């Protein structure tokens, strides 16, 4: 029992991670408030959660701000592009639903583009947090990954979309989700997604090295 509560014990390590995620959650909320900076906050948060997992990172604020500044331009451009295309897709979906065209061929095209955008959004900010490629190269590589690894992409998409879907099931879950997101929810989901993305990208990197 004493081992559990020692400074290097299991309870201490868990609470340190919880505290780190709470600090990260606050940083994500503050830096996402201008809306246009959400991309940079995503990239910075991925960098922090990756280091928490791989290195036991405790310098949450300094690491976050460093990556936020470093990846600000690329991440913001990517995010604004996502917002623009998403607004067009939403308009198309509303048109199809309003005029009862959901069984038309146009729906298939809109659905395909929607899946591409979701896949791009779930990969691009992690990619930018991990590599020093240009935004063009990063975008091409993330789209290739989504196409070449459909099963992994589907699993990541489920992890990305499931929390939002659950929140829409009832008013209680929606309010609960908003409340939890204020303290720990955003960073915790980010933490879980990082586990999946880190394993995926490490496998991709090892595959690339072996082929070289």
Short mmCIF file of C-alpha atoms in Angstrom, two decimals:
data_model
loop_
_atom_site.label_atom_id
_atom_site.label_comp_id
_atom_site.label_asym_id
_atom_site.label_seq_id
_atom_site.Cartn_x
_atom_site.Cartn_y
_atom_site.Cartn_z
CA UNK A 1 0.00 0.00 0.00
CA UNK A 2 2.83 2.41 0.82
CA UNK A 3 4.40 1.70 -2.58
CA UNK A 4 1.21 2.86 -4.26
CA UNK A 5 1.40 6.38 -2.78
CA UNK A 6 5.16 6.94 -3.04
CA UNK A 7 6.40 9.82 -5.21
CA UNK A 8 7.39 7.34 -7.89
CA UNK A 9 4.41 5.07 -7.24
CA UNK A 10 1.50 4.23 -9.53
CA UNK A 11 -0.95 6.68 -7.92
CA UNK A 12 1.52 9.57 -8.17
CA UNK A 13 2.28 8.85 -11.83
CA UNK A 14 -1.41 8.64 -12.70
CA UNK A 15 -2.21 11.89 -10.92
CA UNK A 16 0.71 13.64 -12.62
CA UNK A 17 -0.68 12.58 -16.00
CA UNK A 18 -4.15 13.77 -15.01
CA UNK A 19 -2.72 17.11 -13.92
CA UNK A 20 -0.73 17.40 -17.16
CA UNK A 21 -3.87 16.72 -19.18
CA UNK A 22 -5.85 19.30 -17.19
CA UNK A 23 -3.19 21.93 -17.90
CA UNK A 24 -3.15 20.91 -21.55
CA UNK A 25 -6.95 21.08 -21.68
CA UNK A 26 -6.87 24.68 -20.43
CA UNK A 27 -4.21 25.63 -22.97
CA UNK A 28 -6.25 24.07 -25.80
CA UNK A 29 -9.37 26.01 -24.80
CA UNK A 30 -7.57 29.36 -24.44
CA UNK A 31 -5.63 29.10 -27.71
CA UNK A 32 -8.69 27.83 -29.63
CA UNK A 33 -10.99 30.70 -28.66
CA UNK A 34 -10.10 32.84 -31.71
CA UNK A 35 -11.37 29.86 -33.82
CA UNK A 36 -8.79 30.49 -36.57
CA UNK A 37 -6.07 29.21 -34.23
CA UNK A 38 -7.66 25.79 -33.66
CA UNK A 39 -5.29 24.17 -36.14
CA UNK A 40 -2.22 25.42 -34.32
CA UNK A 41 -3.67 24.34 -30.97
CA UNK A 42 -4.31 20.85 -32.35
CA UNK A 43 -0.72 20.48 -33.60
CA UNK A 44 0.70 21.78 -30.33
CA UNK A 45 -1.51 19.47 -28.28
CA UNK A 46 -0.44 16.47 -30.35
CA UNK A 47 3.21 17.33 -29.75
CA UNK A 48 2.59 17.49 -25.99
CA UNK A 49 0.58 14.24 -25.76
CA UNK A 50 3.17 12.43 -27.88
CA UNK A 51 5.93 13.52 -25.51
CA UNK A 52 3.82 12.59 -22.47
CA UNK A 53 3.46 9.07 -23.87
CA UNK A 54 7.01 8.60 -25.14
CA UNK A 55 9.07 10.70 -22.72
CA UNK A 56 6.87 11.36 -19.69
CA UNK A 57 6.86 15.07 -20.56
CA UNK A 58 6.09 17.41 -17.66
CA UNK A 59 6.96 20.78 -19.23
CA UNK A 60 3.46 21.11 -20.66
CA UNK A 61 3.16 24.89 -21.02
CA UNK A 62 6.60 25.57 -22.50
CA UNK A 63 6.39 22.63 -24.93
CA UNK A 64 2.89 23.60 -26.00
CA UNK A 65 3.75 27.26 -26.64
CA UNK A 66 6.95 26.33 -28.48
CA UNK A 67 5.16 24.05 -30.94
CA UNK A 68 2.18 26.42 -31.20
CA UNK A 69 4.46 29.20 -32.44
CA UNK A 70 6.55 26.90 -34.65
CA UNK A 71 3.57 25.30 -36.43
CA UNK A 72 1.24 28.31 -36.36
CA UNK A 73 1.43 29.29 -40.05
CA UNK A 74 1.12 25.81 -41.55
CA UNK A 75 -1.56 24.65 -39.13
CA UNK A 76 -3.62 27.81 -39.53
CA UNK A 77 -3.59 27.58 -43.33
CA UNK A 78 -4.61 23.91 -43.14
CA UNK A 79 -7.39 24.72 -40.65
CA UNK A 80 -8.78 27.61 -42.72
CA UNK A 81 -8.83 25.32 -45.76
CA UNK A 82 -10.75 22.73 -43.76
CA UNK A 83 -13.25 25.37 -42.60
CA UNK A 84 -13.82 26.60 -46.15
CA UNK A 85 -14.36 23.14 -47.63
CA UNK A 86 -16.47 22.06 -44.64
CA UNK A 87 -18.79 25.05 -45.08
CA UNK A 88 -19.30 24.09 -48.73
CA UNK A 89 -19.99 20.47 -47.74
CA UNK A 90 -22.50 21.51 -45.08
CA UNK A 91 -24.29 23.67 -47.64
CA UNK A 92 -24.43 20.70 -50.03
CA UNK A 93 -25.75 18.35 -47.36
CA UNK A 94 -28.45 20.87 -46.39
CA UNK A 95 -29.43 21.24 -50.04
CA UNK A 96 -29.66 17.47 -50.53
CA UNK A 97 -31.74 17.03 -47.36
CA UNK A 98 -34.03 20.00 -48.04
CA UNK A 99 -34.88 18.99 -51.61
CA UNK A 100 -35.02 15.21 -50.89
CA UNK A 101 -32.00 14.44 -53.04
CA UNK A 102 -30.22 12.13 -50.60
CA UNK A 103 -30.80 9.17 -52.94
CA UNK A 104 -29.15 10.92 -55.89
CA UNK A 105 -25.69 10.36 -57.39
CA UNK A 106 -24.65 13.74 -56.03
CA UNK A 107 -24.89 12.33 -52.50
CA UNK A 108 -22.18 9.77 -53.27
CA UNK A 109 -19.81 12.49 -54.46
CA UNK A 110 -20.49 14.68 -51.43
CA UNK A 111 -20.05 11.69 -49.09
CA UNK A 112 -16.69 10.80 -50.66
CA UNK A 113 -15.41 14.37 -50.31
CA UNK A 114 -16.69 14.47 -46.71
CA UNK A 115 -14.75 11.30 -45.85
CA UNK A 116 -11.61 12.73 -47.46
CA UNK A 117 -11.92 15.94 -45.42
CA UNK A 118 -12.47 14.02 -42.16
CA UNK A 119 -9.45 11.82 -42.87
CA UNK A 120 -7.35 14.82 -43.75
CA UNK A 121 -8.38 16.61 -40.56
CA UNK A 122 -7.60 13.64 -38.31
CA UNK A 123 -4.11 13.15 -39.79
CA UNK A 124 -2.79 16.56 -40.83
CA UNK A 125 -2.24 18.21 -37.44
CA UNK A 126 -0.51 15.18 -35.98
CA UNK A 127 1.66 15.01 -39.10
CA UNK A 128 2.60 18.69 -38.77
CA UNK A 129 3.46 18.21 -35.10
CA UNK A 130 5.81 15.31 -35.94
CA UNK A 131 7.54 16.22 -39.23
CA UNK A 132 9.14 19.29 -40.80
CA UNK A 133 7.65 18.87 -44.29
CA UNK A 134 6.00 21.64 -46.27
CA UNK A 135 2.22 21.92 -45.97
CA UNK A 136 1.83 20.69 -49.56
CA UNK A 137 3.93 17.59 -48.91
CA UNK A 138 2.23 17.00 -45.57
CA UNK A 139 -1.21 17.19 -47.23
CA UNK A 140 -0.24 14.76 -49.99
CA UNK A 141 1.25 12.29 -47.52
CA UNK A 142 -1.75 12.34 -45.19
CA UNK A 143 -4.14 11.70 -48.08
CA UNK A 144 -1.94 8.81 -49.26
CA UNK A 145 -1.95 7.32 -45.77
CA UNK A 146 -5.75 7.49 -45.59
CA UNK A 147 -6.08 5.76 -48.97
CA UNK A 148 -3.41 3.09 -48.40
CA UNK A 149 -4.56 2.17 -44.89
CA UNK A 150 -8.40 2.25 -44.98
CA UNK A 151 -8.94 0.01 -41.91
CA UNK A 152 -6.65 2.07 -39.71
CA UNK A 153 -8.18 5.26 -41.08
CA UNK A 154 -11.66 3.97 -40.24
CA UNK A 155 -10.62 3.16 -36.66
CA UNK A 156 -9.10 6.61 -36.24
CA UNK A 157 -12.20 8.20 -37.75
CA UNK A 158 -14.36 6.32 -35.24
CA UNK A 159 -12.20 7.56 -32.34
CA UNK A 160 -12.39 11.08 -33.78
CA UNK A 161 -16.17 11.19 -34.40
CA UNK A 162 -17.58 8.97 -31.62
CA UNK A 163 -17.43 11.56 -28.79
CA UNK A 164 -19.34 14.09 -30.91
CA UNK A 165 -21.93 11.50 -31.95
CA UNK A 166 -22.48 10.44 -28.33
CA UNK A 167 -23.00 14.06 -27.28
CA UNK A 168 -25.81 14.39 -29.82
CA UNK A 169 -27.73 11.37 -28.50
CA UNK A 170 -29.32 13.29 -25.63
CA UNK A 171 -29.36 16.68 -23.96
CA UNK A 172 -27.85 15.12 -20.83
CA UNK A 173 -24.87 13.71 -22.73
CA UNK A 174 -24.44 17.01 -24.55
CA UNK A 175 -24.32 19.05 -21.32
CA UNK A 176 -22.12 16.42 -19.65
CA UNK A 177 -19.74 16.45 -22.63
CA UNK A 178 -19.46 20.24 -22.54
CA UNK A 179 -18.82 20.19 -18.78
CA UNK A 180 -16.13 17.50 -18.97
CA UNK A 181 -14.51 19.24 -21.96
CA UNK A 182 -13.94 22.33 -19.84
CA UNK A 183 -11.61 20.44 -17.48
CA UNK A 184 -10.26 17.26 -19.03
CA UNK A 185 -12.33 15.96 -21.93
CA UNK A 186 -10.57 17.63 -24.85
CA UNK A 187 -7.05 16.69 -23.81
CA UNK A 188 -8.08 13.17 -22.76
CA UNK A 189 -9.61 12.44 -26.18
CA UNK A 190 -6.48 13.94 -27.73
CA UNK A 191 -4.38 11.65 -25.53
CA UNK A 192 -6.29 8.55 -26.66
CA UNK A 193 -6.10 9.57 -30.32
CA UNK A 194 -2.36 10.10 -29.95
CA UNK A 195 -1.91 6.46 -28.88
CA UNK A 196 -3.56 5.34 -32.12
CA UNK A 197 -1.78 7.88 -34.32
CA UNK A 198 1.61 7.25 -32.73
CA UNK A 199 1.33 3.49 -33.28
CA UNK A 200 0.15 4.06 -36.84
CA UNK A 201 2.91 6.49 -37.80
CA UNK A 202 5.61 4.36 -36.15
CA UNK A 203 4.43 1.40 -38.21
CA UNK A 204 4.50 3.56 -41.32
CA UNK A 205 7.99 4.86 -40.50
CA UNK A 206 9.31 1.34 -39.88
CA UNK A 207 7.77 0.17 -43.15
CA UNK A 208 9.41 3.05 -45.01
CA UNK A 209 12.82 2.35 -43.46
CA UNK A 210 12.61 -1.36 -44.25
CA UNK A 211 11.79 -0.62 -47.89
CA UNK A 212 14.75 1.74 -48.12
#
